[in-house]
XYZ file of C-alpha atoms in Angstrom:
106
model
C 102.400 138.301 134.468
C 102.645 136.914 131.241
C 99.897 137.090 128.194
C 99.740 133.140 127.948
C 95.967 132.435 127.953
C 95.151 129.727 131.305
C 92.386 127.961 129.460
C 92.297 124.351 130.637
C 93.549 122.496 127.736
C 90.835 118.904 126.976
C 92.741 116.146 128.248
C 90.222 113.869 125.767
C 90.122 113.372 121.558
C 86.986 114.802 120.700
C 86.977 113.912 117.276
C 87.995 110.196 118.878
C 85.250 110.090 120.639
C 82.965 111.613 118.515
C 84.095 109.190 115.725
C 83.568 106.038 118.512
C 79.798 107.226 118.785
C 79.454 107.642 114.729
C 80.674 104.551 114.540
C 78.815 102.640 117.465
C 75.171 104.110 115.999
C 75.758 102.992 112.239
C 77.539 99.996 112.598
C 76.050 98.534 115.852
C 78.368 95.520 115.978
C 79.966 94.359 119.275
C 83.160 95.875 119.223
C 81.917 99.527 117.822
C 79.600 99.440 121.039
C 82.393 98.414 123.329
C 84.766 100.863 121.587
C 82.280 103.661 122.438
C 81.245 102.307 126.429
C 84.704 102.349 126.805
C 84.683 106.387 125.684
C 82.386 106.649 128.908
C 85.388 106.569 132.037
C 87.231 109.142 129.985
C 84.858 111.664 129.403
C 83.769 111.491 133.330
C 87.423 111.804 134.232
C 87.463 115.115 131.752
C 84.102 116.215 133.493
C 85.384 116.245 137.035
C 88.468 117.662 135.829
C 86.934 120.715 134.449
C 84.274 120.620 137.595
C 87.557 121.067 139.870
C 88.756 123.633 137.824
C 86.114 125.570 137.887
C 85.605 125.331 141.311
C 89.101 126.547 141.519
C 88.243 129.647 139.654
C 85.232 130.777 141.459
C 86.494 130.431 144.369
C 89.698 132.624 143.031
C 87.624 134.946 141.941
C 85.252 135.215 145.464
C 88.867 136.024 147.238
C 89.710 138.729 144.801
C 86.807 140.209 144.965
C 86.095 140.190 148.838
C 89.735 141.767 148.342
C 88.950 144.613 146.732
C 86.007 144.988 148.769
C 88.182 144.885 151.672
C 90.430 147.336 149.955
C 87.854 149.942 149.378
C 86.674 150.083 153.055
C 90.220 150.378 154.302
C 90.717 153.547 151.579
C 87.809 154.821 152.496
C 88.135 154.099 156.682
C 91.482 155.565 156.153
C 93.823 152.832 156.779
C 97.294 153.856 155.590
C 98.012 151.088 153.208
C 94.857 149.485 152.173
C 95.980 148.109 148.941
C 97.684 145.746 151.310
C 94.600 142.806 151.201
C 94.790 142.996 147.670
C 98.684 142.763 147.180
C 98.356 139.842 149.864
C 95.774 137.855 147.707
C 97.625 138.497 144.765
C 100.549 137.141 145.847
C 98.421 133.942 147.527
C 97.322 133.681 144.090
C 100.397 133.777 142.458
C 101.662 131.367 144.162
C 99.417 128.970 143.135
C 97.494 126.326 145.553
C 97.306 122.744 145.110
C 94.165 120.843 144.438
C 93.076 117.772 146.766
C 94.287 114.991 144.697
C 97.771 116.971 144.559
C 97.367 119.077 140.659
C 98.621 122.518 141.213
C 95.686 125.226 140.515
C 97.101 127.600 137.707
């Protein structure tokens, strides 16, 4: 594993953006307005992309965790290798899974 942090990196220029709006509200000519609409596809592309992340994460972390669970009743029913549901979800996860429209899940 390595110690690189997988935070979803903005795929939009806040500061852009933010400056579009700024500029839209004081100047309220035309093209300011049509600058800052125009803002609008962008940040709902950068909405469903973090949606699908998150998505991605929870349901990550729901398989882990019913791993472990799974892990603890085979320890404690006795199974002889019951770290093996973990290890096997690890690897799944390691291995990474692509999303619908084709992005690989981190």
């Amino acid at each position: 594993m390595t110690n690189e942090p997988r935070t979803p990196r903005p795929i939009i220029d806040r500061e852009a953006v933010l400056n579009h709006l700024l500029a839209a509200r004081h100047q309220r000519t035309p093209t300011t307005l049509w600058i800052a609409v125009g803002d609008v596809p962008v940040l709902l592309a950068e909405v469903d992309r973090l949606a699908r992340l998150l998505s991605r994460t929870r349901l990550d972390f729901a398989n882990l965790l019913a791993a472990v669970r799974a892990t603890l009743g085979a320890d404690q029913d006795g199974e002889s290798d019951p770290l093996a549901y973990l290890r096997d979800e690890i690897e799944q996860h390691r291995t990474g899974v692509r999303l619908d429209d084709g992005e690989l899940a981190a």
